[in-house]
Each structure stands twice: as structure tokens, then as C-alpha cells.
Short mmCIF file of C-alpha atoms in Angstrom, two decimals:
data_model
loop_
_atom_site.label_atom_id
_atom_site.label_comp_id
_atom_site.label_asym_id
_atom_site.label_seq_id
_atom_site.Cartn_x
_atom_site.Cartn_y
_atom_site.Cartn_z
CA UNK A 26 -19.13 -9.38 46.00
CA UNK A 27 -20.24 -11.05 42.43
CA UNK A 28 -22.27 -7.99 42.06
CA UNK A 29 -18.86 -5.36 42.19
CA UNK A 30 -17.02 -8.07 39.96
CA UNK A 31 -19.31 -7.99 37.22
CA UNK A 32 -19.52 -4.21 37.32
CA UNK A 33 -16.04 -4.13 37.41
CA UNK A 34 -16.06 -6.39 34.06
CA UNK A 35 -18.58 -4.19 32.05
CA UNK A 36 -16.70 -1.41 33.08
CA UNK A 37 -13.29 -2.51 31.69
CA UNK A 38 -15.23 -3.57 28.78
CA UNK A 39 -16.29 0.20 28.23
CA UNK A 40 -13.29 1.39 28.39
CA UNK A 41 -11.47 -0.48 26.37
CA UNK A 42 -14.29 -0.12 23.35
CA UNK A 43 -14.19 3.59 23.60
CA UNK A 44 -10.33 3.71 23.78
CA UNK A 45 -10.48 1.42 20.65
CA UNK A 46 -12.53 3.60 18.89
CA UNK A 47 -10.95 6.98 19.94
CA UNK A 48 -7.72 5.10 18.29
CA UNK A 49 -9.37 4.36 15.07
CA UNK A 50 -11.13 7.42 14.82
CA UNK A 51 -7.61 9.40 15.07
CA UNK A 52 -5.94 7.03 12.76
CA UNK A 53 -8.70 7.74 10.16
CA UNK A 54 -8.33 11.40 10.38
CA UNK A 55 -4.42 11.14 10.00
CA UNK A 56 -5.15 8.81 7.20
CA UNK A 57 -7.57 11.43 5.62
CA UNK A 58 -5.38 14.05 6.38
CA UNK A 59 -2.27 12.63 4.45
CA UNK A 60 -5.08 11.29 1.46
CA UNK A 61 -5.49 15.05 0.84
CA UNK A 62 -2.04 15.82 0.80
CA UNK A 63 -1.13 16.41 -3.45
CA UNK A 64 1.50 13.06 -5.03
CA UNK A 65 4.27 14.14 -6.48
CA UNK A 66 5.25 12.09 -10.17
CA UNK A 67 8.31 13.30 -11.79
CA UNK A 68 7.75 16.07 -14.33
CA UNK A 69 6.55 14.78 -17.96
CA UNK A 70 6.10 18.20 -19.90
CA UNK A 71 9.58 19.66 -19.80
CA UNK A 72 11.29 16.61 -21.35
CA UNK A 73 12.76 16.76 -24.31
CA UNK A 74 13.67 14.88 -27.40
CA UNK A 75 16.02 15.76 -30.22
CA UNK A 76 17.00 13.81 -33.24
CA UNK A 77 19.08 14.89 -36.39
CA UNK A 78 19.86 13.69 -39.81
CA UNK A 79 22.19 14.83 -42.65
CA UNK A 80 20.84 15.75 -46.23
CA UNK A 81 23.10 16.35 -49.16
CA UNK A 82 22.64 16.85 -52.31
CA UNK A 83 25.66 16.50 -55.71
CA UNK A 84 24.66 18.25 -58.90
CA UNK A 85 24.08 17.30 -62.55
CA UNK A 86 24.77 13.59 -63.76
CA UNK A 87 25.04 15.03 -67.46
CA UNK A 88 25.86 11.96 -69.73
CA UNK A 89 27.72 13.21 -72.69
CA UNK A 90 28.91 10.43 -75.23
CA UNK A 91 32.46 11.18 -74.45
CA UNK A 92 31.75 9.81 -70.87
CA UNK A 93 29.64 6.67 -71.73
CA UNK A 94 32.37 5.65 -74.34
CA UNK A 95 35.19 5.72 -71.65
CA UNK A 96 32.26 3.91 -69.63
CA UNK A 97 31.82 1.15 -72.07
CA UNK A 98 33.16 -2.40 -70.71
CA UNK A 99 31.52 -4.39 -74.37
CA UNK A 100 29.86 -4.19 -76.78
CA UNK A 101 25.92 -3.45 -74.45
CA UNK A 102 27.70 -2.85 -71.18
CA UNK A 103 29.11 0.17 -69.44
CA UNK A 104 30.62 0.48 -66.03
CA UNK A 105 30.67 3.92 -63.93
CA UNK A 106 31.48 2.41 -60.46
CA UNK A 107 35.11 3.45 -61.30
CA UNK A 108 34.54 6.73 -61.83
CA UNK A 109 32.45 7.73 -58.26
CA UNK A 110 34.92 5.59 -56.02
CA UNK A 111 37.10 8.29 -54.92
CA UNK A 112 34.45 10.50 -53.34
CA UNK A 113 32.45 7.46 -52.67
CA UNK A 114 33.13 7.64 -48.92
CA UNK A 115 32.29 11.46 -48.73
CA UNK A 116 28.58 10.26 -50.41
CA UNK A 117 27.75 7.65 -48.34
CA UNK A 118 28.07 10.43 -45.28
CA UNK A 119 24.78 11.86 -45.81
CA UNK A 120 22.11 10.39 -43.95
CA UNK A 121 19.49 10.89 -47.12
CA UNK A 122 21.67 12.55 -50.83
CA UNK A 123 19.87 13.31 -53.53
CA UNK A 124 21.18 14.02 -57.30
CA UNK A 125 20.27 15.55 -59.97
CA UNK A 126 19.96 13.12 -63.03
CA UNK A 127 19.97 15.01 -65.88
CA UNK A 128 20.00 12.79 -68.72
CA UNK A 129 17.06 10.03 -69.07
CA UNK A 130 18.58 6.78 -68.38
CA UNK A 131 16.43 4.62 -70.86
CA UNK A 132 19.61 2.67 -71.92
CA UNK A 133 20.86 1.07 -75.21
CA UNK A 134 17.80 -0.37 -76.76
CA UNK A 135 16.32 2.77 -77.99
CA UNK A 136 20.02 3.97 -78.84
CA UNK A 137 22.75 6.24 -76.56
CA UNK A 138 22.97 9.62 -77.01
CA UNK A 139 24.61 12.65 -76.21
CA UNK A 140 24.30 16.60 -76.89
CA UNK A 141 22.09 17.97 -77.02
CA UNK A 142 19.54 15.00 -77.16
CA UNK A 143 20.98 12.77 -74.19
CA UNK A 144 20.72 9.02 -73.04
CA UNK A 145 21.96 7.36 -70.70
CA UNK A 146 22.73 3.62 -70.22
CA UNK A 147 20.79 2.22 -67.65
CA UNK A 148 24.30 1.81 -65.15
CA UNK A 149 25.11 5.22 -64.52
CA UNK A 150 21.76 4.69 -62.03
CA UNK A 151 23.29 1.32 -60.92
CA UNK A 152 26.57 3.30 -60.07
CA UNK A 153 24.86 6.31 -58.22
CA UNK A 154 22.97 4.00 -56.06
CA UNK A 155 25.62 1.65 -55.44
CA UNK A 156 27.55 4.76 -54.18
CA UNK A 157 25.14 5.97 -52.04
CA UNK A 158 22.76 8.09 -53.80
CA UNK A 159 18.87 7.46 -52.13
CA UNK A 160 16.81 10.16 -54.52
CA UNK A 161 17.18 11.72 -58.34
CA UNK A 162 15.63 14.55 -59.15
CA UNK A 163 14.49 14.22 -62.53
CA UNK A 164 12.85 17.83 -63.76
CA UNK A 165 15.07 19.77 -66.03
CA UNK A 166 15.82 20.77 -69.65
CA UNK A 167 16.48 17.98 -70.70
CA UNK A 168 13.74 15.47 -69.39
CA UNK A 169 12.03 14.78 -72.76
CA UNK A 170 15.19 14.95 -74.88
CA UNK A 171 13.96 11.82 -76.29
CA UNK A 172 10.08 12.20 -75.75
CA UNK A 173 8.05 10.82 -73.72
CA UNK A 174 8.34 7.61 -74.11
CA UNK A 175 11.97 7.79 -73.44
CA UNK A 176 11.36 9.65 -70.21
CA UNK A 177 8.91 6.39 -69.46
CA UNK A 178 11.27 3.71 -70.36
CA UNK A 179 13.59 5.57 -67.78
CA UNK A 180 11.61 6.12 -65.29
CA UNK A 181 10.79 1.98 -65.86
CA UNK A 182 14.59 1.46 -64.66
CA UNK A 183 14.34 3.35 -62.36
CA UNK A 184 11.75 1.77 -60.61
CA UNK A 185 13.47 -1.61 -61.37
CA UNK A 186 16.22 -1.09 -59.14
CA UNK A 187 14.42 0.77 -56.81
CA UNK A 188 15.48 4.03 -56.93
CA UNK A 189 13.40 6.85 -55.80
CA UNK A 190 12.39 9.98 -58.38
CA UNK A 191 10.55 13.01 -58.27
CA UNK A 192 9.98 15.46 -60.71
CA UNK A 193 8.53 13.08 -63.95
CA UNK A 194 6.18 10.96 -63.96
CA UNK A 195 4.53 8.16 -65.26
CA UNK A 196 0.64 8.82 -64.32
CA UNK A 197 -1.21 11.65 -62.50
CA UNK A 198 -1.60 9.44 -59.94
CA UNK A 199 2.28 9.12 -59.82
CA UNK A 200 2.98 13.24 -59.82
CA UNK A 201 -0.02 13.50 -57.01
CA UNK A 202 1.94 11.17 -54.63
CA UNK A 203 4.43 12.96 -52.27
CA UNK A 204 7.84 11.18 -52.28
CA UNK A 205 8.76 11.10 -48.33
CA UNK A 206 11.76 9.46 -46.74
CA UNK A 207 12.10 8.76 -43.08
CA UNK A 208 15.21 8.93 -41.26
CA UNK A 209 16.13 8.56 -37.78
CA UNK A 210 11.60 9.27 -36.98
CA UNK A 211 12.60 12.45 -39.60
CA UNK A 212 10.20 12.44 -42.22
CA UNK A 213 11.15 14.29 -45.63
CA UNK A 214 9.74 15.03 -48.67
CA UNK A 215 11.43 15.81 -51.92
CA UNK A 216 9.96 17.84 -54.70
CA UNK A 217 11.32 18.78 -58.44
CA UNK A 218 10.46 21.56 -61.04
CA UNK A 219 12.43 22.84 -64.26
CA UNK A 220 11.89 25.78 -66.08
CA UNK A 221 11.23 23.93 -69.26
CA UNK A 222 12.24 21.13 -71.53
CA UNK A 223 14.08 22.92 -74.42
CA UNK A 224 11.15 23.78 -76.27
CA UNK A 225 9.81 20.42 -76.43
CA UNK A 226 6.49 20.70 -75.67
CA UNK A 227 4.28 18.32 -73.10
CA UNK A 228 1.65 15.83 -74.64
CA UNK A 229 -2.01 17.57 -73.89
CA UNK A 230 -2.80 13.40 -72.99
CA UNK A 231 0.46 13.39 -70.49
CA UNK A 232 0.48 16.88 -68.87
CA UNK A 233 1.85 15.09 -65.78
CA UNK A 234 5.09 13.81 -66.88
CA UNK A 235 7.06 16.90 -65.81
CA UNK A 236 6.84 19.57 -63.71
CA UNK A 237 7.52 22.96 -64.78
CA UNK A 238 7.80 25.66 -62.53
CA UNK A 239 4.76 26.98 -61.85
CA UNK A 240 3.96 29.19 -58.63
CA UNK A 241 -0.05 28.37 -57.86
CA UNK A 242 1.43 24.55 -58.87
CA UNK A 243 3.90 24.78 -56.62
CA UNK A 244 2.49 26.82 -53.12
CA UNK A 245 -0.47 23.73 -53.44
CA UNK A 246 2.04 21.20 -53.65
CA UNK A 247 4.11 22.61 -50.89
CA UNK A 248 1.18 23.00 -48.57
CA UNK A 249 0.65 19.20 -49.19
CA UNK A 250 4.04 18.35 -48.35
CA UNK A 251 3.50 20.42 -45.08
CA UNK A 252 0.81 18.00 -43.71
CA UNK A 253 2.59 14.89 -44.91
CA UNK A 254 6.79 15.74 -43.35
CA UNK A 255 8.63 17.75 -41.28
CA UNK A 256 10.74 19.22 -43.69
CA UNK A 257 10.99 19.71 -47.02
CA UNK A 258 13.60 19.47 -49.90
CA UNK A 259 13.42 21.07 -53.52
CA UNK A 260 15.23 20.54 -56.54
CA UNK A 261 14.90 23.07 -59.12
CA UNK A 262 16.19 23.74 -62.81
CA UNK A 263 16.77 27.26 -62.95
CA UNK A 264 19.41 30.06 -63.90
CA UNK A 265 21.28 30.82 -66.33
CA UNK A 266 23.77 28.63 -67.82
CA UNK A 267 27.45 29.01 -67.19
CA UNK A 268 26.74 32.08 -64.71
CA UNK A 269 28.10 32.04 -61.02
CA UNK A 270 26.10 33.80 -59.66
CA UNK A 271 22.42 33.73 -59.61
CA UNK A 272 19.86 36.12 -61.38
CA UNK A 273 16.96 37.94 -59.78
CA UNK A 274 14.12 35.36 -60.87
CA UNK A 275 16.27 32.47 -58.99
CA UNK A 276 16.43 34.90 -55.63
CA UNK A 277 13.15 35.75 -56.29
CA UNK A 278 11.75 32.16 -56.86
CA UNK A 279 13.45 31.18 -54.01
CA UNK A 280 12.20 33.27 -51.41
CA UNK A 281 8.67 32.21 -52.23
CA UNK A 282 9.22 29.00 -51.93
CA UNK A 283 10.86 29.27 -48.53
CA UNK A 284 7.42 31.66 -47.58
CA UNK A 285 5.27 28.66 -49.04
CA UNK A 286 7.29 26.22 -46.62
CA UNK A 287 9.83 24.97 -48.42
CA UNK A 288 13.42 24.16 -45.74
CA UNK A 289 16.16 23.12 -48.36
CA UNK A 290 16.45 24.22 -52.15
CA UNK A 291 19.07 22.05 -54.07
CA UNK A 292 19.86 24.15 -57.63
CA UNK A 293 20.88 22.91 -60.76
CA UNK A 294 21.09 23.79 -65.09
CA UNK A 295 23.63 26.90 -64.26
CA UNK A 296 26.14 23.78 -64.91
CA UNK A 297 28.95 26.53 -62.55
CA UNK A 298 28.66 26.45 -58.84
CA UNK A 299 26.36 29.05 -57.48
CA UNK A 300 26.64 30.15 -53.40
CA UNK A 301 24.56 28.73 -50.47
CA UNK A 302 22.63 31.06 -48.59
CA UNK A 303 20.12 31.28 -45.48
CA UNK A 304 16.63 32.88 -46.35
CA UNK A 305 14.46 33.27 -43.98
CA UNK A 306 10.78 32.85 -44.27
CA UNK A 307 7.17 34.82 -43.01
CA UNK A 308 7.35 33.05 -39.67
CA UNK A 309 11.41 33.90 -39.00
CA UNK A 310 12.60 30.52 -39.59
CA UNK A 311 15.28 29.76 -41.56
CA UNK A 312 16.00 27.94 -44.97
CA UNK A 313 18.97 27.17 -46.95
CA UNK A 314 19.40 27.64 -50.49
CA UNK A 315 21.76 26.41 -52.98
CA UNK A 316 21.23 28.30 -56.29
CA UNK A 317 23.21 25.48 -58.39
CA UNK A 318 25.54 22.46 -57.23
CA UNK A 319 27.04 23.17 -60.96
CA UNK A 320 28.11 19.76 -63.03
CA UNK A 321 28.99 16.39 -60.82
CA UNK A 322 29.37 14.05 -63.39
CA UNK A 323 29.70 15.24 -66.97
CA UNK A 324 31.93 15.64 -70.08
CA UNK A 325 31.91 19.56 -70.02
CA UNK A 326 35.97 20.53 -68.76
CA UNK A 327 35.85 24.06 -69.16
CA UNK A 328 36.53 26.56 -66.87
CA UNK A 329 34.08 26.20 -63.72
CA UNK A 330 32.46 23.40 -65.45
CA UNK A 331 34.39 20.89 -64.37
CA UNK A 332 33.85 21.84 -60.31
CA UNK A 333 30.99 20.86 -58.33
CA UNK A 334 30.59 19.05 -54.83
CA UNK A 335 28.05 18.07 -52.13
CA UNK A 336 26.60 20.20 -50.29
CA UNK A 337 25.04 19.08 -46.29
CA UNK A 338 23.09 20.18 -43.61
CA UNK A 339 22.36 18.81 -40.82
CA UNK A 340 18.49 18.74 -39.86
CA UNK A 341 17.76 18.75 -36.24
CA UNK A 342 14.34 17.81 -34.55
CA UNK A 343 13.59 18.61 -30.97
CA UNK A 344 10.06 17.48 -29.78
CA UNK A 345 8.92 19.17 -26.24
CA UNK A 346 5.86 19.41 -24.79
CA UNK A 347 4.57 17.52 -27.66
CA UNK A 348 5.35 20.00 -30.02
CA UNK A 349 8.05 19.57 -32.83
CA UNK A 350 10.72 22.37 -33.88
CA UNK A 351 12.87 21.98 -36.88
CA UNK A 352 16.28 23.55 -37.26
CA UNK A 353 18.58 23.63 -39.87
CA UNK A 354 22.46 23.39 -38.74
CA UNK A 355 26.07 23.10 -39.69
CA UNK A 356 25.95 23.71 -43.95
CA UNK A 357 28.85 22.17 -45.46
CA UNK A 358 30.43 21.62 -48.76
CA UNK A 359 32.90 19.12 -50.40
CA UNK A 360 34.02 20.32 -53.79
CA UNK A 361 35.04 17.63 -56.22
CA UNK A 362 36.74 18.23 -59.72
CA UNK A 363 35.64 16.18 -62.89
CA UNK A 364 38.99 15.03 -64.10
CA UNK A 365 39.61 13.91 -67.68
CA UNK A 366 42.67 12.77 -70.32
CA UNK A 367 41.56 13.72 -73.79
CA UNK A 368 38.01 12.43 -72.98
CA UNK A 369 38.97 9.86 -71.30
CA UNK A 370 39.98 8.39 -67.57
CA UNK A 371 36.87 9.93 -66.36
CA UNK A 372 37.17 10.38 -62.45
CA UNK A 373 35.39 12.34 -59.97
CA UNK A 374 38.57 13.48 -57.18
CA UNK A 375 38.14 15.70 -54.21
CA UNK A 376 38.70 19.26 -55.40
CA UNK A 377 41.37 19.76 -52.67
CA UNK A 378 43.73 16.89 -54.02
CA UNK A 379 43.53 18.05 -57.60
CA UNK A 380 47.16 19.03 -58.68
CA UNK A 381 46.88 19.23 -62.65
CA UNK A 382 45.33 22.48 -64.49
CA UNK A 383 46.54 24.93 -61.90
CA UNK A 384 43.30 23.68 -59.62
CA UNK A 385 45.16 23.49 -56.42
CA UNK A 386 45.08 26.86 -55.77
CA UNK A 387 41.03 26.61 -56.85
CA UNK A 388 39.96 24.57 -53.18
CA UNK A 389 40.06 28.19 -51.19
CA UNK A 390 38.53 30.50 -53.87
CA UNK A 391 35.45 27.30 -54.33
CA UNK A 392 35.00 27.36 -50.39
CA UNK A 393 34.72 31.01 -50.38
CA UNK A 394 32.42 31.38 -53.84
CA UNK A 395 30.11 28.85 -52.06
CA UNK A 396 29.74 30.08 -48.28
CA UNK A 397 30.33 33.64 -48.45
CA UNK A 398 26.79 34.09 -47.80
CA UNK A 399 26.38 31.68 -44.42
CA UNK A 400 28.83 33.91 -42.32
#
């Protein structure tokens, strides 16, 4: 009888050992099975990321005496706040604007002047920036009007208050550095030539301390710029003056610079508004070109003269699969008229609120002079 019961034991014992490991044997194979099954993690490749600025750009800050006298608060001190407040709001739009400052601003203690040797007190840079300006372009015509050293005292303001400048220089260290400006993770750079500087020539000891337009020069620079932002802006002194439309060098110019990777060209010296237009470059991207933003601020009130505006265009980034496209969108432009009594009461206004010298009618025939080319 004790015999059967301890068979009866080792039996049960059996059984339940092999049913235990007949349960963990299938329970391993289901757990293989779903270890070879593939995870799903939510898709990473096809996102996308877009950011945009705006970048605009106002023409020539040309500093005749007539303007600095209506300027002049005493005896040393001058005050052009009043004359930018009007279109003040419409320049602090812009994301990054850029201007064109024509005349050196190297102040009142190596004497004012105007035509045709200019300069500038030291606040019409104080009133830009205050109203929104970030960048002046500083190549053009008139960039050693007082030689060098007066182009070197300005550029020593201009680092004073901070203000950004391309186009002089005040070592070859200083013309070999790329001015960039980030916005919004968009980085730009800013370059600045001029045709020449009225026959004045360049020291042989200071050949950096302009840029003159140069085409092996400027394809080295650009391909620089290339590895340094994702876009880039140029300002160049070109044309011919007091003609609204622009000649076959500018068109010319232009559409190797866009080839060389150039995105925006900003125009200036024509001292008339000159249209915007799309180029498009070897690899079927487009660029924008504006062959002259005419005069902005300036004691010239002839016909055309006294017009210019800001010009804007919207950049827009879109990173995907971590590659970055640039696009240019939406060109715009504000024209603003350069009112003046007698050489005085200096004020920029909106073009389209302008109701003396027959200019009202003017705000259609600007708009259509400037963008007949972007349609």
C-alpha cells in the first residue's frame, strides 16, 4: 500500500514538472515570437521646420549742408530724430534694415561739409539707429570724400555706438571678416562694393579701406559668405546718376552676382528709384534685385530725387530631413517723399500722404515704376 502511494507521489511530481516546463517553453516562444516582431516610433524624417524673417533696406543718407543746418540744435549739436519719426514705425517693421550711408559721419571736429566733399555730424547715425536701422552700407562715391582718415574717424563712431558696417574698413583684418546677423536661427551676411570713390585714389598702405567692385574680389568673397550664412545681402554703388532705369553693366553685374550666390541686391548712387526684379540663378533659385532705392534722406528736391522708400522681403527657411531650403517671398515697397520749405523743415512722410507739389497723384505711378517687374 506505501509502495502504490509513493509511486503515486513521483508520478504527480512528473507531471507537474513536465507540464511546467511545456508552459514555459511556449511562453518563451510567444515571447520570441513577438521580440521579432519590428517597434514602431513615430516618424522623425518627414518633419518639418520653417522660420522667416523680414529684410529691408532705405536708400542714400546723403548729408548736404542744407540738411545739417536745419539739423543744428547749438552751436556743436544737431538733432535728426525729428526728421525720421513719421516713417519711423514703417522702419522698425523689418526684422534686419539696412541703409545706405553715404556721407562719412566723422562729425564736427574735423569740420561739416557738404557737396561735393560731404560730412556728416556724428547724430545722423544716432538718429538712424534710434529709428531702427541695424546695418550701413558704407561703399560708394563718396567714401573718401575727406580721405582716409576721415573715413577712419567715421568708422570710429560708428563702432562707438555700435552700429554695424560693411563696405570700409579700418584693417585687412576688418574687410576679411564677414559681417553676419542672426535672426529668428536665420543667419545673414551683408556685403558692400562701389564703383569708385570720385577719382580719389586708395592709399597703396590702406588698399582695404573700400571695396570697389571687382568680379574675382567679389565671386571669392561670396563663396565665403556661402559657408558662413544662409543667405546673403549686397549693397552696391552702381548706375548712372539721375537715370530710372538701369543700364546694361548694372543687369549684367547683377546676374553674376546672383550665379556667384548672392539672394538680395540693395542698389544705390542712381539717387532716382530704379525697379525690383527676380533673377534667377545657375541652380533655378531665385534672387531679388533692387537696382537703386534712389535718395532717403538728402537735400536734393528735384524731380524723382526727392522719392525713395523701403523696400522688404520676407526670407523663409524650411529645414526637412536635415536639409535647409531658402525662399525668398512677398517683396514689398513703402515709398516715402523727402519734404522740404526753402531748405528747411526737413521731413521724411509716406509718399502716399504727400499732398503739396502735385505728388499725390505720384503714389500709383512709384508702385508701378518699382514692381512692374515682380508680376
Amino acid at each position: 500500500m506505501m509502495k502504490k502511494v509513493i509511486l503515486a507521489i513521483i508520478a504527480f511530481i512528473i507531471i507537474t514538472v513536465v507540464s511546467v516546463i511545456l508552459i514555459m517553453s511556449n511562453k518563451g516562444q510567444q515571447q520570441e515570437k513577438i521580440g521579432m516582431q519590428p517597434i514602431r516610433t513615430a516618424p522623425t524624417g518627414d518633419k518639418k521646420l520653417e522660420k522667416s524673417i523680414t529684410i529691408g533696406a532705405v536708400g542714400d543718407i546723403l548729408i548736404h549742408d542744407r540738411v545739417y543746418n536745419d539739423a543744428q540744435t547749438s552751436k556743436k549739436t544737431y538733432n535728426f530724430k525729428p526728421m525720421l519719426e513719421k516713417i519711423k514705425p514703417e522702419l522698425l517693421k523689418p526684422d534686419i534694415l539696412l541703409a545706405n550711408q553715404e556721407t562719412i559721419v566723422a562729425g564736427t571736429n574735423i569740420g561739416l561739409s557738404g557737396y561735393p566733399a560731404f560730412n556728416s555730424p556724428h547724430e545722423i547715425a544716432d538718429a538712424l539707429k534710434e529709428a531702427g536701422v541695424d546695418i550701413v552700407t558704407t561703399a560708394n562715391n563718396h567714401a573718401l570724400d575727406r580721405g582716409p582718415d576721415g573715413q577712419m574717424k567715421s568708422l570710429a563712431y560708428l563702432k562707438k555706438i555700435k552700429m554695424p558696417y560693411v563696405g570700409t574698413f579700418t584693417s585687412a583684418k576688418d574687410q576679411q571678416t564677414i559681417r553676419i546677423m542672426e535672426k529668428n536661427g536665420i543667419k545673414v551676411a551683408f556685403l558692400s562694393y562701389t564703383y569708385g570713390t570720385n577719382g580719389i585714389p586708395i592709399p597703396n598702405k590702406q588698399p582695404y579701406i573700400v571695396n570697389i567692385i571687382d568680379k574675382n574680389n567679389m565671386k571669392k568673397e561670396l563663396a565665403r559668405a556661402k559657408k558662413q550664412a544662409d543667405i546673403i545681402v549686397m549693397g552696391i554703388h552702381w548706375g548712372n546718376e539721375y537715370e530710372r532705369f538701369p543700364n546694361t553693366e548694372q543687369k549684367e553685374l547683377a546676374q553674376f552676382l546672383v550665379n556667384e550666390g548672392a539672394n538680395i541686391i540693395f542698389g544705390g548712387h542712381p539717387h532716382v528709384l530704379q525697379h525690383m526684379e527676380w533673377l534667377t540663378n545657375k541652380q533655378g533659385k531665385k534672387a531679388l534685385v533692387v537696382y537703386s532705392l534712389g535718395n532717403f534722406l538728402s537735400g536734393q528736391d528735384e524731380d524723382y530725387r526727392n522719392i525713395g522708400g523701403l523696400a522688404s522681403v520676407t526670407i523663409k527657411k524650411t529645414i526637412k530631413n536635415n536639409q535647409a531650403e531658402i525662399q525668398l517671398e512677398n517683396p514689398s515697397f513703402f515709398p516715402t517723399y523727402n519734404y522740404s520749405n526753402k531748405e528747411k523743415d526737413y521731413e521724411l512722410r509716406p509718399l502716399k500722404e504727400a499732398n503739396d507739389k502735385n505728388l499725390k497723384h505720384s503714389y500709383k505711378e512709384i508702385m508701378d515704376h518699382m514692381m512692374q517687374e515682380l508680376h
